[in-house]
XYZ file of C-alpha atoms in Angstrom:
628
model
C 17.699 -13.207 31.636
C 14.649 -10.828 32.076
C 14.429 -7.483 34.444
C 12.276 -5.089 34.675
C 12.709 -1.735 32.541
C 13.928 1.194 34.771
C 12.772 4.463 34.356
C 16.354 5.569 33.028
C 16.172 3.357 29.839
C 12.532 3.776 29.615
C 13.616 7.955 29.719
C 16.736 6.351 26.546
C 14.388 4.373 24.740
C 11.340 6.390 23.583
C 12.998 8.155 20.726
C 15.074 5.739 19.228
C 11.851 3.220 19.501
C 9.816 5.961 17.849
C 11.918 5.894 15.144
C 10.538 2.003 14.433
C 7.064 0.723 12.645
C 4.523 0.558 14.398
C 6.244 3.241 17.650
C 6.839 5.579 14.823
C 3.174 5.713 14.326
C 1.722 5.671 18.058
C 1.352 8.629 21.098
C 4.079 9.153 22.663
C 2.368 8.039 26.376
C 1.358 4.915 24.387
C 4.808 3.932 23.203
C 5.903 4.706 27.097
C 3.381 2.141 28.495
C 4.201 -0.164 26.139
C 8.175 0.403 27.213
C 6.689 0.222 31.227
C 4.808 -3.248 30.524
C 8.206 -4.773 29.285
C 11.148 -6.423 30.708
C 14.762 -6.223 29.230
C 15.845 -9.493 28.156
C 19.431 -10.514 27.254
C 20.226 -13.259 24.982
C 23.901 -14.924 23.793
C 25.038 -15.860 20.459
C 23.240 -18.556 19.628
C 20.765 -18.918 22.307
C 17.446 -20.234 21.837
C 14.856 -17.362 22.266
C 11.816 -19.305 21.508
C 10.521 -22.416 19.818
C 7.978 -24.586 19.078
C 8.618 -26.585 22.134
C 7.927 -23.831 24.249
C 3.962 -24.149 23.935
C 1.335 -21.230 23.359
C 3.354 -17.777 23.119
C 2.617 -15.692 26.022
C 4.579 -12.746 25.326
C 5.679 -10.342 22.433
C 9.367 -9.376 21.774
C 11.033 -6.217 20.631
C 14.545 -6.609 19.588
C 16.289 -3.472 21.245
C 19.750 -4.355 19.859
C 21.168 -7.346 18.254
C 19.659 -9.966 15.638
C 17.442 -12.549 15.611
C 16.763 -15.611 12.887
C 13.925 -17.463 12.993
C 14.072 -20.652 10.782
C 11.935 -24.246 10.149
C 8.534 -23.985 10.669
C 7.192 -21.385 8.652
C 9.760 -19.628 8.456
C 11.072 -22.033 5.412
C 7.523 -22.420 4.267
C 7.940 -18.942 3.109
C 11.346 -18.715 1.468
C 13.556 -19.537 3.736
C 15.243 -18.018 7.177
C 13.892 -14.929 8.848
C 16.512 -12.253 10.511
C 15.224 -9.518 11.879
C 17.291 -6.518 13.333
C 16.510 -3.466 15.763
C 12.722 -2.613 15.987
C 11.424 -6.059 14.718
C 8.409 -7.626 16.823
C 8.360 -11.402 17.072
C 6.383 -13.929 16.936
C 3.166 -11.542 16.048
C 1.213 -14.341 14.507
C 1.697 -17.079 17.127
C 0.694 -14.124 19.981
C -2.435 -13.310 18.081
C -3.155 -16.858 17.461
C -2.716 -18.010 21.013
C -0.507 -20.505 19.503
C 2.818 -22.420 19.896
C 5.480 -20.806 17.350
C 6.572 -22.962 13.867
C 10.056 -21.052 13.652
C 12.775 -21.181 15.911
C 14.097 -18.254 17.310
C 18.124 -17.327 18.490
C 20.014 -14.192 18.916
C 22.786 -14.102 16.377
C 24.834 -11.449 18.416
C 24.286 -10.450 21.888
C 20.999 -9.393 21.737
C 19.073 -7.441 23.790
C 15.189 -7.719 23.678
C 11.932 -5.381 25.925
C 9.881 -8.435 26.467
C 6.106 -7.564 26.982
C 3.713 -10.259 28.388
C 0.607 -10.464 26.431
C -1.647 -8.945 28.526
C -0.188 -6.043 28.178
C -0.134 -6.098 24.168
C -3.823 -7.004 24.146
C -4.204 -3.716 26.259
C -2.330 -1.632 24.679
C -3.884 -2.937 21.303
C -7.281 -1.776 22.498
C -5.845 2.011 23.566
C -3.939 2.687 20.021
C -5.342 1.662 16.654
C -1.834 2.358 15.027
C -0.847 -0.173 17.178
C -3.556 -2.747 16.773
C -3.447 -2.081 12.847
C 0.298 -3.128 12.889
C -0.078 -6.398 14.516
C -3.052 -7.248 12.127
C -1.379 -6.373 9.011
C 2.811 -5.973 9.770
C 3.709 -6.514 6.520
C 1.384 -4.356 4.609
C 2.461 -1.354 6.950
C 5.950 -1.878 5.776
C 4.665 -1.285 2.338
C 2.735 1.512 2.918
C 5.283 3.130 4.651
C 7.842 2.981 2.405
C 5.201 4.235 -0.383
C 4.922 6.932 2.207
C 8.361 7.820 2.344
C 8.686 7.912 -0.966
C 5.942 9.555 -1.794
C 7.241 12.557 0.799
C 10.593 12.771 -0.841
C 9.248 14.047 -4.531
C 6.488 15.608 -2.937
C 7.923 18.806 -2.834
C 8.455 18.518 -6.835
C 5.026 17.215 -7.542
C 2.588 19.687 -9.153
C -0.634 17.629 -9.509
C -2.951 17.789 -6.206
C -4.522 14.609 -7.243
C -3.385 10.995 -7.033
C -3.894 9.360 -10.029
C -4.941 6.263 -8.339
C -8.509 8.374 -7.351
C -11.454 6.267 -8.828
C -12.950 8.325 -11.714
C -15.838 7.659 -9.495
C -14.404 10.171 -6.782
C -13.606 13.133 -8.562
C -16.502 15.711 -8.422
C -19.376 15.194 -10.452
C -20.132 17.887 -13.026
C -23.504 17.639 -15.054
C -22.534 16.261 -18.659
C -23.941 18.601 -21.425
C -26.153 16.808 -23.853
C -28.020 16.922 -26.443
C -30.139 14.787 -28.880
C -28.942 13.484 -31.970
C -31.489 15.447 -34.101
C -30.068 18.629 -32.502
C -28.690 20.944 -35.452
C -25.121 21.623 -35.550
C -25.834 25.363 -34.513
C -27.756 24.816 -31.628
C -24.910 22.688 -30.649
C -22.107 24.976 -31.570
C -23.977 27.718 -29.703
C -24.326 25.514 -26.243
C -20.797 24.930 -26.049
C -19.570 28.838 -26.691
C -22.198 29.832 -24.195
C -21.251 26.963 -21.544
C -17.489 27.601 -22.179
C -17.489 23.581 -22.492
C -14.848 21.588 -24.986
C -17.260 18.949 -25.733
C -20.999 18.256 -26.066
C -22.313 14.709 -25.657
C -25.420 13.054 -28.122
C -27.703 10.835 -26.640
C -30.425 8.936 -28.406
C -34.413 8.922 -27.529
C -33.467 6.853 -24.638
C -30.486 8.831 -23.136
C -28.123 6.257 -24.397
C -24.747 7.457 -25.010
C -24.612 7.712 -29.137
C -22.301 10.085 -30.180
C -19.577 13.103 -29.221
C -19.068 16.366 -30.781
C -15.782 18.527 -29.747
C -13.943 21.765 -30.181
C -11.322 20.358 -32.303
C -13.465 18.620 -34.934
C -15.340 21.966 -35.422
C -12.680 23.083 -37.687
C -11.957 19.934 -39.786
C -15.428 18.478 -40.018
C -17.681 21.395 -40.383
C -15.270 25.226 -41.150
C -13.385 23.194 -43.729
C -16.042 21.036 -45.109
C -18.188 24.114 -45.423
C -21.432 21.657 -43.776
C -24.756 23.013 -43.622
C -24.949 24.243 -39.894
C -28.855 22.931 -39.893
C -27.844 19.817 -40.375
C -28.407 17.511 -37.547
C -25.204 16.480 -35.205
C -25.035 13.211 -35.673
C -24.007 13.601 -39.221
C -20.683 15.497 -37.692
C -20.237 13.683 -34.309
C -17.644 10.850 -33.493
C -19.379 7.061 -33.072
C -18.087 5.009 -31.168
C -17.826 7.144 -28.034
C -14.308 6.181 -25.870
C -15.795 5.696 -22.596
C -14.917 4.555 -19.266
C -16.328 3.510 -15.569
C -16.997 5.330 -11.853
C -14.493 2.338 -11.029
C -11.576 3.116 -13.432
C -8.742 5.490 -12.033
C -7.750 8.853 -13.476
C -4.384 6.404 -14.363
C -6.746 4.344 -16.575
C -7.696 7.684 -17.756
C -4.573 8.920 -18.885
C -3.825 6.170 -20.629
C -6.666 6.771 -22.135
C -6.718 9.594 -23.456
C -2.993 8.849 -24.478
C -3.913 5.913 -26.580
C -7.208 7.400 -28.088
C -5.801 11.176 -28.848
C -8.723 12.284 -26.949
C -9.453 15.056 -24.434
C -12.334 14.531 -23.232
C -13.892 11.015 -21.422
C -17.298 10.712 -20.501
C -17.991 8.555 -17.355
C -20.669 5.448 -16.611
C -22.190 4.173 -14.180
C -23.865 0.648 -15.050
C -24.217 2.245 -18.417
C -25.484 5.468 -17.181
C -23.706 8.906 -17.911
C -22.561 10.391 -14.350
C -19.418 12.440 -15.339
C -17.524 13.937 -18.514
C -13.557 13.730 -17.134
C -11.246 16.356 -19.488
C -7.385 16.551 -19.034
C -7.544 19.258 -17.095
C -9.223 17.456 -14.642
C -6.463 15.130 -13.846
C -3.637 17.631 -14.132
C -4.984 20.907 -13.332
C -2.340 22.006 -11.294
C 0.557 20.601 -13.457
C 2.786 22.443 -16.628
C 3.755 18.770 -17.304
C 0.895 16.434 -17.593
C 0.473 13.074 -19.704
C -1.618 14.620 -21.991
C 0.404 18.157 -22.591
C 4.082 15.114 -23.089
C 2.304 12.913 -25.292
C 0.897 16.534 -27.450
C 4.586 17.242 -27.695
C 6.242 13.703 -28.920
C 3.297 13.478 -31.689
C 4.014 16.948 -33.054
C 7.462 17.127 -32.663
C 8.758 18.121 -36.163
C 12.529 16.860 -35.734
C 15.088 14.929 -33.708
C 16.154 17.735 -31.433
C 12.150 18.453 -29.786
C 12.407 14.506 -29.248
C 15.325 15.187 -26.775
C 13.122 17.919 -24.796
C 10.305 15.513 -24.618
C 12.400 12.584 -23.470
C 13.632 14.894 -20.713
C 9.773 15.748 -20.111
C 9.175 12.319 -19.416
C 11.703 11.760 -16.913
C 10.402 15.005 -15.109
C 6.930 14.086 -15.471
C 7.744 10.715 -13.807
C 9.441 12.310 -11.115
C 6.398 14.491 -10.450
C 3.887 11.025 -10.826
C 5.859 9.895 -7.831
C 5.550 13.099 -5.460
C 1.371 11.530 -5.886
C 2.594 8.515 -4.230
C 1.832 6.282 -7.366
C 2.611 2.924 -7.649
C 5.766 1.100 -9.345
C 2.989 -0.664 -11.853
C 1.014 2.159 -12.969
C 4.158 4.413 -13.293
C 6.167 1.923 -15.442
C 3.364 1.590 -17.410
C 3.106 5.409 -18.452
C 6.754 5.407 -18.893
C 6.437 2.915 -21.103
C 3.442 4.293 -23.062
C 5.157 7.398 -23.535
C 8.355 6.293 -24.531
C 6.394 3.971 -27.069
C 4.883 7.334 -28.103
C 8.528 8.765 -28.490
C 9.896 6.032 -30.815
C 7.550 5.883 -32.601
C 7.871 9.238 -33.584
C 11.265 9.317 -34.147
C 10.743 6.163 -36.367
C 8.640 7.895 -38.585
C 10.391 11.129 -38.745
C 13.431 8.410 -39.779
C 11.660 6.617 -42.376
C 10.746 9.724 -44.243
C 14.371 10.191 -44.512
C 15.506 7.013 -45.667
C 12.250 6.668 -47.891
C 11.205 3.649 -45.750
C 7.689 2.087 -46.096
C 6.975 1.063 -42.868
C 4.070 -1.152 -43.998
C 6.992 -3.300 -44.970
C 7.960 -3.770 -41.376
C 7.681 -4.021 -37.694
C 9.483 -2.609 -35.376
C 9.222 -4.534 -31.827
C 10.043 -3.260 -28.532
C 11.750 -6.096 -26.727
C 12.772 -6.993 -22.924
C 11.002 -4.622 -20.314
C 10.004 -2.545 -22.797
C 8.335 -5.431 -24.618
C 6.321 -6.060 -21.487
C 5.616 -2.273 -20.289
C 8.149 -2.439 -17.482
C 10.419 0.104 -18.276
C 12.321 1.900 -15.750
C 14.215 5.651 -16.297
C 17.830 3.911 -16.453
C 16.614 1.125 -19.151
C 18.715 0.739 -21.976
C 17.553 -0.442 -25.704
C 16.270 -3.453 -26.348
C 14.350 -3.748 -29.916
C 14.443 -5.672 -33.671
C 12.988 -5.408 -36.645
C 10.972 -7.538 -38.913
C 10.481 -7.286 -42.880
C 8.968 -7.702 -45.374
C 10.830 -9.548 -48.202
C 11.625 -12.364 -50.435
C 14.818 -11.210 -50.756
C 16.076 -10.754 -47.351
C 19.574 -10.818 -47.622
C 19.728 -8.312 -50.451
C 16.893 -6.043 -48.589
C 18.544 -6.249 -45.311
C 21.230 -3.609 -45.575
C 18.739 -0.665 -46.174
C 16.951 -2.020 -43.451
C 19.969 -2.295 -41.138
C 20.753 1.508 -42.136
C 17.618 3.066 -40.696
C 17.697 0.718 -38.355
C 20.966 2.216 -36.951
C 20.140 5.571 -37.265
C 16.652 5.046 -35.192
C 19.067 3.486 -32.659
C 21.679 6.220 -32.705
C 18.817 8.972 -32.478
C 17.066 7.120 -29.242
C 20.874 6.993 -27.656
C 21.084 11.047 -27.995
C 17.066 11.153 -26.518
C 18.435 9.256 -23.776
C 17.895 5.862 -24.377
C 21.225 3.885 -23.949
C 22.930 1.692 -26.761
C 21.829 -2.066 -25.578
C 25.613 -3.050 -24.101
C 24.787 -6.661 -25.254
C 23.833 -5.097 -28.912
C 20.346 -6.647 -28.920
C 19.134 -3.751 -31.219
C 17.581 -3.789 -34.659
C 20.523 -2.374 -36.178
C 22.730 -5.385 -35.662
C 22.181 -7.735 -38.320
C 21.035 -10.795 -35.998
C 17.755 -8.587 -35.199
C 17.042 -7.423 -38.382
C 15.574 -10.055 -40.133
C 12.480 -11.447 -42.386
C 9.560 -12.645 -40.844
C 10.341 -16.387 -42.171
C 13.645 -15.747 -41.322
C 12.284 -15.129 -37.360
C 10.184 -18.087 -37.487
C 13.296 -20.052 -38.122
C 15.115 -18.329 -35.732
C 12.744 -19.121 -32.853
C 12.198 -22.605 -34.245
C 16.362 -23.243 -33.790
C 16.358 -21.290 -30.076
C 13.311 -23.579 -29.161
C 14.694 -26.931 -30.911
C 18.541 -26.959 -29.860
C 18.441 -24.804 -26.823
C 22.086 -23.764 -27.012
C 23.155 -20.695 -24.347
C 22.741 -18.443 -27.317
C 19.341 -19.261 -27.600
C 18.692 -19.462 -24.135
C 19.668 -15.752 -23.551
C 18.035 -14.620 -26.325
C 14.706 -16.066 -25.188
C 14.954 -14.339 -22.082
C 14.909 -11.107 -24.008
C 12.735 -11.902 -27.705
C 10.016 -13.740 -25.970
C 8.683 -11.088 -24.490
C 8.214 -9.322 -27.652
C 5.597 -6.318 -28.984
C 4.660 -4.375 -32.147
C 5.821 -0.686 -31.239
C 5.754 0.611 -34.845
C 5.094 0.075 -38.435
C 2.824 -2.479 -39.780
C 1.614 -4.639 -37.094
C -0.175 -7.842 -39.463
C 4.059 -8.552 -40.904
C 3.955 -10.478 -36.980
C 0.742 -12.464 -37.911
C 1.022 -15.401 -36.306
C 4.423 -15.184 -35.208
C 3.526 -15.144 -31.459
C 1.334 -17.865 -31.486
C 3.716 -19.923 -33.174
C 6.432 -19.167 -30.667
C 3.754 -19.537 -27.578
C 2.821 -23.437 -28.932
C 6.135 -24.004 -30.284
C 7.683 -23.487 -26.737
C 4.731 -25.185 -24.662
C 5.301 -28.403 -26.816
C 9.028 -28.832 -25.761
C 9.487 -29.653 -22.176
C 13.229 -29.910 -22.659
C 13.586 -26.595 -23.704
C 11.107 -25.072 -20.432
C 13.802 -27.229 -18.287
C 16.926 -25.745 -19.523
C 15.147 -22.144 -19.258
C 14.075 -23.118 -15.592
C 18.097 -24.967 -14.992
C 19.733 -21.484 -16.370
C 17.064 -19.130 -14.129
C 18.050 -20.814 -11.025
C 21.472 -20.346 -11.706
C 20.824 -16.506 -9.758
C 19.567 -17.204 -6.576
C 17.564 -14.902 -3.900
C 20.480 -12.842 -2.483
C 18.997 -14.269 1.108
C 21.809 -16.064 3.305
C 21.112 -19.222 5.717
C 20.357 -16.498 8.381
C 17.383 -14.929 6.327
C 19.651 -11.309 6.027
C 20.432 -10.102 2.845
C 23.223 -11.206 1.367
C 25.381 -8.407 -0.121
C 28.500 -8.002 -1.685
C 31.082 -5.041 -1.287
C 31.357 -2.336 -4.407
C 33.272 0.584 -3.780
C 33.261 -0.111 -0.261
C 29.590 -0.603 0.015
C 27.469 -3.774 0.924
C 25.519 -3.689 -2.290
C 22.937 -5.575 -3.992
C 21.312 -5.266 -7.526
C 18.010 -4.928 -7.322
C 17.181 -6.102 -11.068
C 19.889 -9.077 -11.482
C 19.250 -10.104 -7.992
C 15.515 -9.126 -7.562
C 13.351 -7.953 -9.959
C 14.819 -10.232 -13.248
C 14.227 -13.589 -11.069
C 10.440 -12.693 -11.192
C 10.305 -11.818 -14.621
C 12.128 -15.273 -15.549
C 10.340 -17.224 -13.496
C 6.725 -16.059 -14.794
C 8.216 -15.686 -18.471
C 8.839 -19.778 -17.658
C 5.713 -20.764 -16.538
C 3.727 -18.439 -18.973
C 5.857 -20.727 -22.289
C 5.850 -24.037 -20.433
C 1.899 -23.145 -19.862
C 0.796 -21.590 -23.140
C -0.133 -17.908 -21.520
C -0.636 -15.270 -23.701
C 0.225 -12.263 -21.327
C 3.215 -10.638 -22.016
C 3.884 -8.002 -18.616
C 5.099 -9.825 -15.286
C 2.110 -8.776 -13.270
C -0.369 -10.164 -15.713
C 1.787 -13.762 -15.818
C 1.931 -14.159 -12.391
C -1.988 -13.978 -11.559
C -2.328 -16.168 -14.733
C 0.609 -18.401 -13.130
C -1.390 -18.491 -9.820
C -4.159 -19.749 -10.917
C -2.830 -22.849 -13.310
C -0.787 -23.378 -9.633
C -3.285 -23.454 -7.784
C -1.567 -20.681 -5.685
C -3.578 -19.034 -2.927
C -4.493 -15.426 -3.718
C -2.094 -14.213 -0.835
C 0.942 -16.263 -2.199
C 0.064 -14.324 -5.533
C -0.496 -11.076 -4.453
C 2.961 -11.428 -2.311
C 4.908 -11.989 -5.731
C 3.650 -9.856 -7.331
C 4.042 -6.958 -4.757
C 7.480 -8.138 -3.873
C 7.798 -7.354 -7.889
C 6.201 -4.393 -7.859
C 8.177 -3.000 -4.862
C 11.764 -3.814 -6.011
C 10.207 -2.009 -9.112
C 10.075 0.877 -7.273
C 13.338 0.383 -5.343
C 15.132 0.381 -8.782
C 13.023 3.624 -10.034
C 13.924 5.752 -6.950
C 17.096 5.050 -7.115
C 17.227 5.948 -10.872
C 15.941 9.237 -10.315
C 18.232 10.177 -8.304
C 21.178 8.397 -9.433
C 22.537 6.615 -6.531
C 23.688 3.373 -8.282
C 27.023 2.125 -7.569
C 29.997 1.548 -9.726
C 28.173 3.379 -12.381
C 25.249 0.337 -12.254
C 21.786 2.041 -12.247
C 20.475 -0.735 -10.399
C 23.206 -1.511 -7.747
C 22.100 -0.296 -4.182
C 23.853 0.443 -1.217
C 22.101 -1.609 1.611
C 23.282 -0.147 4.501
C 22.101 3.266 2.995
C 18.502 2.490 2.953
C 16.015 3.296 5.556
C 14.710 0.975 8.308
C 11.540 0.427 6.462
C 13.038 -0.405 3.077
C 15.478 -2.990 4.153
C 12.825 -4.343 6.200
C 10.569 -4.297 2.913
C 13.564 -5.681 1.103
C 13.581 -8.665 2.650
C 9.818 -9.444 2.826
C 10.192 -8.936 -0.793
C 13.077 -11.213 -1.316
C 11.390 -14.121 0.848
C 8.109 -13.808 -1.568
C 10.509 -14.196 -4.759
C 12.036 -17.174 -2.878
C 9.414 -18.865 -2.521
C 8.669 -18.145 -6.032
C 11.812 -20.059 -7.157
C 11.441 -22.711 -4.742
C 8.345 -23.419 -6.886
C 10.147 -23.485 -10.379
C 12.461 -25.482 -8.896
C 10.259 -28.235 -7.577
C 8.729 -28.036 -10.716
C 11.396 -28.476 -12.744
C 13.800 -29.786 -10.260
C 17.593 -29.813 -11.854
């Protein structure tokens, strides 16, 4: 039943529409000639709105009040039923396309629908570009906007005016200070007090990067070496010089500088020196900065400044997201900086217990183990030794083991509920003794060592002496692609969890402490990580993170690009879901990760679902793959 919209609900309808992608966006007068142009349509329970039997689609609907599902069709083709709720615009696709619809639509409830013909949307495409941009690309303005609205909730405790997704390429351009390599160490000395610069930059005859010279090497290569200040530079300067691109971000820079202990990072363009980025540059405007965080955890001389830095990272990530940065980038300098951490506090434990930590290796596990780490994670490491005595080495081991664990539980990093920590005895064990330990998970696949695979496999050195894995990881990776039996009973126990999506397409929730909630790792983010971690071993893939698997996956799939890109943002999204929710701790039941879907904004639980249809698809794959 259509009518035509009278000025009274036109007068009712403006705000709350405005408060709905793409209205919330457009004029005023636009959204009202949009709300003119439409008729009010009512449907039953169960009626059919449209379908593919109805031919080309000839006009657009807004769903005032009510529900709608749209399944077959394409609407299974990408993960299953579609319900959308108040604000949703349907069938976008089949309007722009001058096409018949592949879904079918019905009201769940009594629904009530504006119904504009599409002469009208075409018109009122060409008047507002918010409007025109939303039809093109729906789904990515869900995204953005949430990133928007998250972004504007920590902005007000973010200190950096940058983003740190800015191309290095973007920030302004200041003239590098050079000088040749025959230079003497004087002339250069004198250059950089007069300038007021940290660094200065050697080239060769043919302006070719060669060498750089800065403040803090002037006392420990030159004062305390007593060198001849005639001398040329190049017999002081640092070779090979850390550089990076116009097209790398000032992320790519902090990480950097992190990973290199460096301040300063001069900037090419197709091999030509453009720039000279310093830490200051990035964080000018911050008291907490990657740079200043990681300074702290490498010179902190006990257990108790570890506490304050661990605290500085959780600030500094709340600040990271006030700039609007991504859930990848993000969990990537969380987890570079709380590698930085243990890795400290290993070594400050080791001197205690007289540990030679060329002996061992201590390996980050889980999300850590793939640089996913979130604020809430809990610990999830082991250790591997040196020995041919392992079971009369082991209880030293064990003993700093426990005590690293302990000390990370007081910085803030939880005891691993499910003990998967190098101080139990299980995880502390020999090299050979690993190799046999994979070899049985692999071989007999028994739940133990199908759990346990979801967790070792994704292991990485963190600390100690790296060359004690040698070959350890390529073993596992060959091992594991050589026994199909074993990649089926990983793919039968992942599939065991399935998309919390029910036959409607709406999210299917479940009531904790009175609230409809979901958990957006068990139910979300771990069914991406299992599912790449699957085809990565049953494929022989070297990456380790999620991200890196699934474009890897992709390709030996023959995936499109936009299937690809739509797992891996669903991924990335629930990643930042999980994070937000961290930070402020709103988890349920005392679960870091449970969410309370009601409480969400319109855009999130719209985003939610996108996501959750992308990761069903994803297991749809795995399971036609290796169908049960």
């Amino acid at each position: 039943m259509n009518r035509p919209v009278s000025k009274n609900l036109l007068d009712n309808l403006r705000q709350p529409l405005m408060q709905h992608l793409p209205f919330s966006q457009m004029d005023a007068a636009h959204v009202d000639e949009f709300i003119s142009q439409c008729k009010e349509g009512y449907f039953a329970p169960e009626e059919l709105i449209i379908g593919p039997a109805h031919g080309p689609v000839k006009q657009l609907y807004c769903i005032r009040q009510g529900s709608v599902t749209g399944t077959r069709g394409i609407a299974e083709a990408n993960g299953g039923a579609i319900e959308m709720e108040t604000g949703d615009l349907f069938p976008v696709s089949a309007l722009i396309g001058q096409r018949s619809v592949t879904a079918t639509y019905r009201a769940n409830t009594d629904t009530f629908c504006l119904v504009a013909p599409a002469a009208a949307v075409n018109a009122l495409a060409q008047k507002s570009t918010a409007f025109a941009e939303f039809l093109n690309t729906r789904a990515l303005a869900f995204l953005e906007q949430s990133r928007k609205l998250i972004q504007q909730a920590y902005a007000s405790q973010a200190f950096a005016e940058q983003s740190l997704e800015m191309q290095l390429g973007q920030i302004n351009r200041k003239t590098p200070f050079t000088v040749p390599v025959g230079t003497p160490i004087r002339e250069a000395l004198q250059i950089m007090h007069d300038r007021k610069i940290g660094s200065m930059l050697v080239v060769d005859d043919e302006g070719d990067l060669n060498g750089i010279l800065t403040r803090s090497d002037v006392i420990g290569k030159i004062v305390l070496r007593n060198v001849d200040l005639d001398m040329p530079i190049e017999r002081v300067m640092n070779r090979p010089v850390h550089a990076l691109t116009v097209h790398n971000t000032a992320h790519d820079a902090a990480l950097f500088m992190t990973r290199h202990n460096i301040r300063h990072v001069p900037v090419l363009d197709d091999g030509r020196l453009v720039n000279i980025i310093s830490e200051r540059d990035l964080f000018s405007n911050q008291r907490l900065s990657m740079r200043s965080v990681a300074g702290a955890i490498q010179s902190a001389p006990d257990e108790n400044s570890l506490q304050v830095c661990a605290a500085d990272i959780r600030r500094f990530a709340r600040t990271l997201l006030g700039q609007g940065i991504r859930a990848r980038q993000l969990t990537e300098l969380i987890s570079q900086l709380n590698d930085l951490l243990t890795n400290r506090l290993i070594h400050l434990v080791a001197q205690r217990h007289g540990v030679d930590l060329l002996r061992c290796s201590w390996i980050a596990l889980g999300s850590e183990g793939r640089g996913e780490q979130t604020i809430a994670t809990d610990q999830d490491n082991a250790l591997v030794f040196v020995s041919d005595k392992p079971d009369e080495d082991r209880p030293a081991w064990l003993a700093f083991a426990k005590d690293v664990n302990e000390a990370l539980n007081r910085c803030g990093y939880p005891l691993c509920k499910g003990n998967i920590m190098a101080s139990n005895p299980n995880c502390c064990l020999s090299r050979d003794e690993w190799l046999r330990r994979f070899s049985r998970w692999i071989d007999q696949g028994s739940p133990e060592g199908l759990l346990s695979a979801s967790i070792f496999f994704d292991f990485r050195h963190l600390a100690g002496n790296e060359d004690v894995l040698t070959g350890l990881r390529t073993f596992v990776r060959e091992r594991a692609a050589q026994t199909p039996r074993f990649i089926k009973l990983l793919a039968d126990n992942a599939l065991r969890v399935r998309v919390p999506l029910n036959w409607r397409g709406a999210v299917d929730t479940k009531p904790v402490d009175g609230k409809d909630a979901i958990d957006l790792k068990m139910q979300g983010t771990a069914l991406v990580v299992d599912t790449a971690r699957i085809y990565a071993l049953a494929r022989g893939l070297d990456a380790i993170s999620t991200r890196e698997r699934l474009h890897k996956v992709g390709e030996v799939l023959g995936a499109t690009q936009q299937e690809t890109e739509g797992w891996i943002t669903a991924f990335e999204h629930l990643q930042m879901m999980r994070l937000t929710l961290q930070m402020d701790d709103r988890g349920l039941a005392g679960n870091p990760n449970l969410a309370d879907f009601k409480a969400m904004n319109y855009v999130d639980r719209r985003v939610l679902r996108i996501s959750l249809r992308a990761i069903n698809g994803l297991q749809q794959r795995l399971e036609l793959d290796f169908p049960r």
